[in-house]
PDB file of C-alpha atoms and ligand atoms in Angstrom:
ATOM      1  CA  MET A   1      -0.033   0.666  -0.251  1.00  0.00           C
ATOM      2  CA  GLN A   2       2.294   2.462  -0.953  1.00  0.00           C
ATOM      3  CA  ASN A   3       0.116   4.361  -3.937  1.00  0.00           C
ATOM      4  CA  GLN A   4      -0.774   7.573  -2.034  1.00  0.00           C
ATOM      5  CA  GLY A   5      -1.849   8.981  -4.933  1.00  0.00           C
ATOM      6  CA  ASN A   6      -5.102   5.853  -5.414  1.00  0.00           C
ATOM      7  CA  PRO A   7      -7.278   7.045  -3.100  1.00  0.00           C
ATOM      8  CA  VAL A   8      -8.597   3.788  -2.183  1.00  0.00           C
ATOM      9  CA  LYS A   9      -4.811   2.623  -1.288  1.00  0.00           C
ATOM     10  CA  LYS A  10      -4.651   6.344   0.554  1.00  0.00           C
ATOM     11  CA  LEU A  11      -8.173   5.547   2.146  1.00  0.00           C
ATOM     12  CA  HIS A  12      -6.339   2.719   3.291  1.00  0.00           C
ATOM     13  CA  SER A  13      -3.006   3.423   4.805  1.00  0.00           C
ATOM     14  CA  GLU A  14      -4.761   6.245   6.433  1.00  0.00           C
ATOM     15  CA  ILE A  15      -6.791   3.228   8.357  1.00  0.00           C
ATOM     16  CA  MET A  16      -3.847   1.737   9.304  1.00  0.00           C
ATOM     17  CA  GLU A  17      -1.903   5.088  10.908  1.00  0.00           C
ATOM     18  CA  ARG A  18      -5.368   5.933  12.577  1.00  0.00           C
ATOM     19  CA  SER A  19      -6.012   2.941  14.044  1.00  0.00           C
ATOM     20  CA  GLY A  20      -2.126   2.041  14.705  1.00  0.00           C
ATOM     21  CA  GLN A  21      -2.699  -2.156  13.556  1.00  0.00           C
ATOM     22  CA  ASP A  22      -1.171  -4.585  11.536  1.00  0.00           C
ATOM     23  CA  PHE A  23      -3.977  -5.327   9.563  1.00  0.00           C
ATOM     24  CA  TYR A  24      -1.856  -8.463   7.522  1.00  0.00           C
ATOM     25  CA  LYS A  25      -0.658  -9.506  10.833  1.00  0.00           C
ATOM     26  CA  CYS A  26      -4.340 -11.053  11.173  1.00  0.00           C
ATOM     27  CA  ILE A  27      -4.767 -15.286   9.979  1.00  0.00           C
ATOM     28  CA  GLN A  28      -8.772 -15.592  10.525  1.00  0.00           C
ATOM     29  CA  CYS A  29      -8.541 -17.976  12.744  1.00  0.00           C
ATOM     30  CA  GLY A  30     -12.567 -15.791  13.710  1.00  0.00           C
ATOM     31  CA  LYS A  31     -11.604 -16.094  17.778  1.00  0.00           C
ATOM     32  CA  CYS A  32     -12.618 -12.609  17.630  1.00  0.00           C
ATOM     33  CA  THR A  33     -16.401 -13.220  15.073  1.00  0.00           C
ATOM     34  CA  ALA A  34     -16.522 -15.954  17.947  1.00  0.00           C
ATOM     35  CA  GLY A  35     -16.513 -13.961  21.082  1.00  0.00           C
ATOM     36  CA  CYS A  36     -18.566 -11.038  19.160  1.00  0.00           C
ATOM     37  CA  PRO A  37     -22.024  -9.825  21.253  1.00  0.00           C
ATOM     38  CA  VAL A  38     -22.990  -8.249  18.218  1.00  0.00           C
ATOM     39  CA  VAL A  39     -22.448  -9.825  14.930  1.00  0.00           C
ATOM     40  CA  SER A  40     -25.427 -11.241  14.593  1.00  0.00           C
ATOM     41  CA  ALA A  41     -26.622  -7.651  13.422  1.00  0.00           C
ATOM     42  CA  MET A  42     -23.389  -7.060  11.194  1.00  0.00           C
ATOM     43  CA  ASP A  43     -23.593  -7.349   7.629  1.00  0.00           C
ATOM     44  CA  LEU A  44     -19.375  -8.287   7.378  1.00  0.00           C
ATOM     45  CA  LEU A  45     -18.405 -10.388  10.056  1.00  0.00           C
ATOM     46  CA  PRO A  46     -15.301  -8.575  12.886  1.00  0.00           C
ATOM     47  CA  ARG A  47     -12.434 -11.703  11.093  1.00  0.00           C
ATOM     48  CA  GLU A  48     -13.898 -10.190   7.616  1.00  0.00           C
ATOM     49  CA  VAL A  49     -13.655  -6.030   8.616  1.00  0.00           C
ATOM     50  CA  LEU A  50      -9.592  -7.548   8.681  1.00  0.00           C
ATOM     51  CA  LEU A  51      -9.930  -9.454   5.076  1.00  0.00           C
ATOM     52  CA  TYR A  52     -10.804  -6.548   2.891  1.00  0.00           C
ATOM     53  CA  LEU A  53      -8.027  -4.783   4.362  1.00  0.00           C
ATOM     54  CA  GLN A  54      -5.682  -7.087   3.774  1.00  0.00           C
ATOM     55  CA  MET A  55      -6.596  -7.374   0.534  1.00  0.00           C
ATOM     56  CA  GLY A  56      -7.001  -3.478  -0.039  1.00  0.00           C
ATOM     57  CA  GLN A  57     -11.053  -3.343  -0.670  1.00  0.00           C
ATOM     58  CA  VAL A  58     -11.855  -0.825   1.728  1.00  0.00           C
ATOM     59  CA  GLU A  59     -14.913   0.596  -0.265  1.00  0.00           C
ATOM     60  CA  LYS A  60     -16.592  -2.574   1.491  1.00  0.00           C
ATOM     61  CA  LEU A  61     -16.293  -1.664   4.561  1.00  0.00           C
ATOM     62  CA  MET A  62     -17.136   2.208   3.920  1.00  0.00           C
ATOM     63  CA  ASN A  63     -20.449   1.066   2.719  1.00  0.00           C
ATOM     64  CA  SER A  64     -21.090  -1.727   6.050  1.00  0.00           C
ATOM     65  CA  LYS A  65     -23.519  -1.320   9.222  1.00  0.00           C
ATOM     66  CA  THR A  66     -20.652  -3.421  10.632  1.00  0.00           C
ATOM     67  CA  PRO A  67     -18.469  -0.135  11.871  1.00  0.00           C
ATOM     68  CA  TRP A  68     -21.942   1.222  13.642  1.00  0.00           C
ATOM     69  CA  ILE A  69     -23.071  -1.518  14.857  1.00  0.00           C
ATOM     70  CA  CYS A  70     -19.673  -2.737  16.481  1.00  0.00           C
ATOM     71  CA  ALA A  71     -20.452  -1.481  20.789  1.00  0.00           C
ATOM     72  CA  SER A  72     -16.763  -1.436  21.346  1.00  0.00           C
ATOM     73  CA  CYS A  73     -16.485  -3.428  23.662  1.00  0.00           C
ATOM     74  CA  PHE A  74     -12.795  -4.603  23.925  1.00  0.00           C
ATOM     75  CA  THR A  75     -14.195  -8.845  23.659  1.00  0.00           C
ATOM     76  CA  CYS A  76     -12.106  -8.591  20.018  1.00  0.00           C
ATOM     77  CA  GLY A  77      -9.055  -7.394  21.573  1.00  0.00           C
ATOM     78  CA  ALA A  78      -8.897  -9.725  24.402  1.00  0.00           C
ATOM     79  CA  ARG A  79      -9.323 -13.164  22.524  1.00  0.00           C
ATOM     80  CA  CYS A  80      -7.008 -12.004  19.652  1.00  0.00           C
ATOM     81  CA  ILE A  81      -3.941 -14.076  19.438  1.00  0.00           C
ATOM     82  CA  LYS A  82      -2.855 -11.505  17.025  1.00  0.00           C
ATOM     83  CA  ASP A  83      -3.192  -8.674  19.294  1.00  0.00           C
ATOM     84  CA  ILE A  84      -4.680  -7.194  16.956  1.00  0.00           C
ATOM     85  CA  ASP A  85      -7.188  -4.466  18.011  1.00  0.00           C
ATOM     86  CA  LEU A  86     -10.602  -4.749  16.474  1.00  0.00           C
ATOM     87  CA  ALA A  87     -12.267  -2.055  17.993  1.00  0.00           C
ATOM     88  CA  ARG A  88      -9.519   0.906  16.952  1.00  0.00           C
ATOM     89  CA  ILE A  89      -9.788   0.102  13.910  1.00  0.00           C
ATOM     90  CA  MET A  90     -13.590   0.466  13.552  1.00  0.00           C
ATOM     91  CA  GLU A  91     -13.008   3.614  14.579  1.00  0.00           C
ATOM     92  CA  ALA A  92     -11.147   4.546  12.493  1.00  0.00           C
ATOM     93  CA  ILE A  93     -13.477   3.538   9.903  1.00  0.00           C
ATOM     94  CA  ARG A  94     -15.864   5.413  11.430  1.00  0.00           C
ATOM     95  CA  ALA A  95     -14.304   8.272  11.688  1.00  0.00           C
ATOM     96  CA  LYS A  96     -12.710   7.798   8.047  1.00  0.00           C
ATOM     97  CA  ILE A  97     -16.324   7.795   6.799  1.00  0.00           C
ATOM     98  CA  LEU A  98     -17.587  10.586   9.147  1.00  0.00           C
ATOM     99  CA  ARG A  99     -15.337  13.536   8.053  1.00  0.00           C
ATOM    100  CA  PRO A 100     -15.018  13.227   4.746  1.00  0.00           C
ATOM    101  CA  ARG A 101     -18.998  14.390   5.735  1.00  0.00           C
ATOM    102  CA  GLY A 102     -17.833  17.241   7.567  1.00  0.00           C
ATOM    103  CA  ALA A 103     -20.786  16.175  10.100  1.00  0.00           C
ATOM    104  CA  ASN A 104     -20.546  14.655  12.782  1.00  0.00           C
ATOM    105  CA  ALA A 105     -23.723  11.691  13.345  1.00  0.00           C
ATOM    106  CA  LEU A 106     -24.857  13.200  16.862  1.00  0.00           C
ATOM    107  CA  SER A 107     -25.450  16.221  16.955  1.00  0.00           C
ATOM    108  CA  PRO A 108     -25.622  16.773  20.862  1.00  0.00           C
ATOM    109  CA  GLY A 109     -28.694  19.260  20.188  1.00  0.00           C
ATOM    110  CA  GLU A 110     -30.198  16.572  18.942  1.00  0.00           C
ATOM    111  CA  ILE A 111     -30.739  15.103  21.505  1.00  0.00           C
ATOM    112  CA  PRO A 112     -34.072  15.270  23.598  1.00  0.00           C
ATOM    113  CA  LYS A 113     -32.826  16.847  27.325  1.00  0.00           C
ATOM    114  CA  GLU A 114     -35.721  14.446  28.430  1.00  0.00           C
ATOM    115  CA  LEU A 115     -33.598  10.895  27.238  1.00  0.00           C
ATOM    116  CA  LEU A 116     -30.172  13.372  29.549  1.00  0.00           C
ATOM    117  CA  GLN A 117     -31.351  12.934  32.760  1.00  0.00           C
ATOM    118  CA  LYS A 118     -32.134   9.624  32.090  1.00  0.00           C
ATOM    119  CA  VAL A 119     -28.774   8.218  30.101  1.00  0.00           C
ATOM    120  CA  PRO A 120     -26.216   6.805  31.903  1.00  0.00           C
ATOM    121  CA  GLN A 121     -23.610   9.733  31.590  1.00  0.00           C
ATOM    122  CA  GLN A 122     -20.986   6.158  30.176  1.00  0.00           C
ATOM    123  CA  ALA A 123     -23.473   5.991  28.093  1.00  0.00           C
ATOM    124  CA  LEU A 124     -23.734   9.515  26.579  1.00  0.00           C
ATOM    125  CA  VAL A 125     -19.131   9.417  25.897  1.00  0.00           C
ATOM    126  CA  SER A 126     -19.914   7.062  24.344  1.00  0.00           C
ATOM    127  CA  SER A 127     -22.298   7.617  22.457  1.00  0.00           C
ATOM    128  CA  PHE A 128     -19.714  11.380  21.601  1.00  0.00           C
ATOM    129  CA  ARG A 129     -16.975   8.967  20.866  1.00  0.00           C
ATOM    130  CA  LYS A 130     -18.381   5.956  18.177  1.00  0.00           C
ATOM    131  CA  TYR A 131     -20.855   8.608  16.569  1.00  0.00           C
ATOM    132  CA  THR A 132     -18.799  11.631  16.119  1.00  0.00           C
ATOM    133  CA  ARG A 133     -15.680  12.952  14.554  1.00  0.00           C
TER     134      ARG A 133
HETATM  135  S1  SF4 B 201     -15.125  -3.975  19.891  1.00  0.00           S
HETATM  136 FE1  SF4 B 201     -16.745  -4.654  18.647  1.00  0.00          FE
HETATM  137  S2  SF4 B 201     -16.235  -5.958  16.959  1.00  0.00           S
HETATM  138 FE2  SF4 B 201     -14.823  -6.165  18.297  1.00  0.00          FE
HETATM  139  S3  SF4 B 201     -16.236  -7.567  19.588  1.00  0.00           S
HETATM  140 FE3  SF4 B 201     -16.664  -5.489  20.814  1.00  0.00          FE
HETATM  141  S4  SF4 B 201     -18.597  -5.261  19.369  1.00  0.00           S
HETATM  142 FE4  SF4 B 201     -17.360  -7.099  18.657  1.00  0.00          FE
HETATM  143  S1  SF4 B 202      -9.268 -13.206  16.269  1.00  0.00           S
HETATM  144 FE1  SF4 B 202      -7.529 -11.783  15.802  1.00  0.00          FE
HETATM  145  S2  SF4 B 202      -6.110 -12.668  14.545  1.00  0.00           S
HETATM  146 FE2  SF4 B 202      -8.421 -13.929  14.956  1.00  0.00          FE
HETATM  147  S3  SF4 B 202      -9.383 -13.920  12.858  1.00  0.00           S
HETATM  148 FE3  SF4 B 202      -9.340 -11.606  14.510  1.00  0.00          FE
HETATM  149  S4  SF4 B 202      -8.836 -10.858  14.174  1.00  0.00           S
HETATM  150 FE4  SF4 B 202      -7.220 -11.967  13.080  1.00  0.00          FE
END
């Protein structure tokens, strides 16, 4: 992935840089997928995210709902025998999708005040981490 003139390769490099993870260490063992609590709602399995990154097919990821379904629970990273932090990769993908749009996916002003009083603060912080640039 040396060709920075190619937008897909550039995006691939940026996801690797932002996540700090080496996609090529993945051996497709599937332990991440087997432990993921929300895998049934994903259109791409966690291990497939790594597979498409290894193949340089970043577009598949940018159009997938999997990075948004990911709950950032870190189970996959704890199970990975290659110490790959998949949650950070998901986060990097989400950031790359949001940034070109020039907007956050969640605007604080759109959240009803009643909801703000009910939702645990930890959940709110997690949501902003997930849905904002
Ligand atoms: S961090 Fe995301 S992909 Fe990994 S196990 Fe949790 S929900 Fe699944
Ligand atoms: S557990 Fe690690 S090595 Fe195995 S498929 Fe998942 S990311 Fe790849």
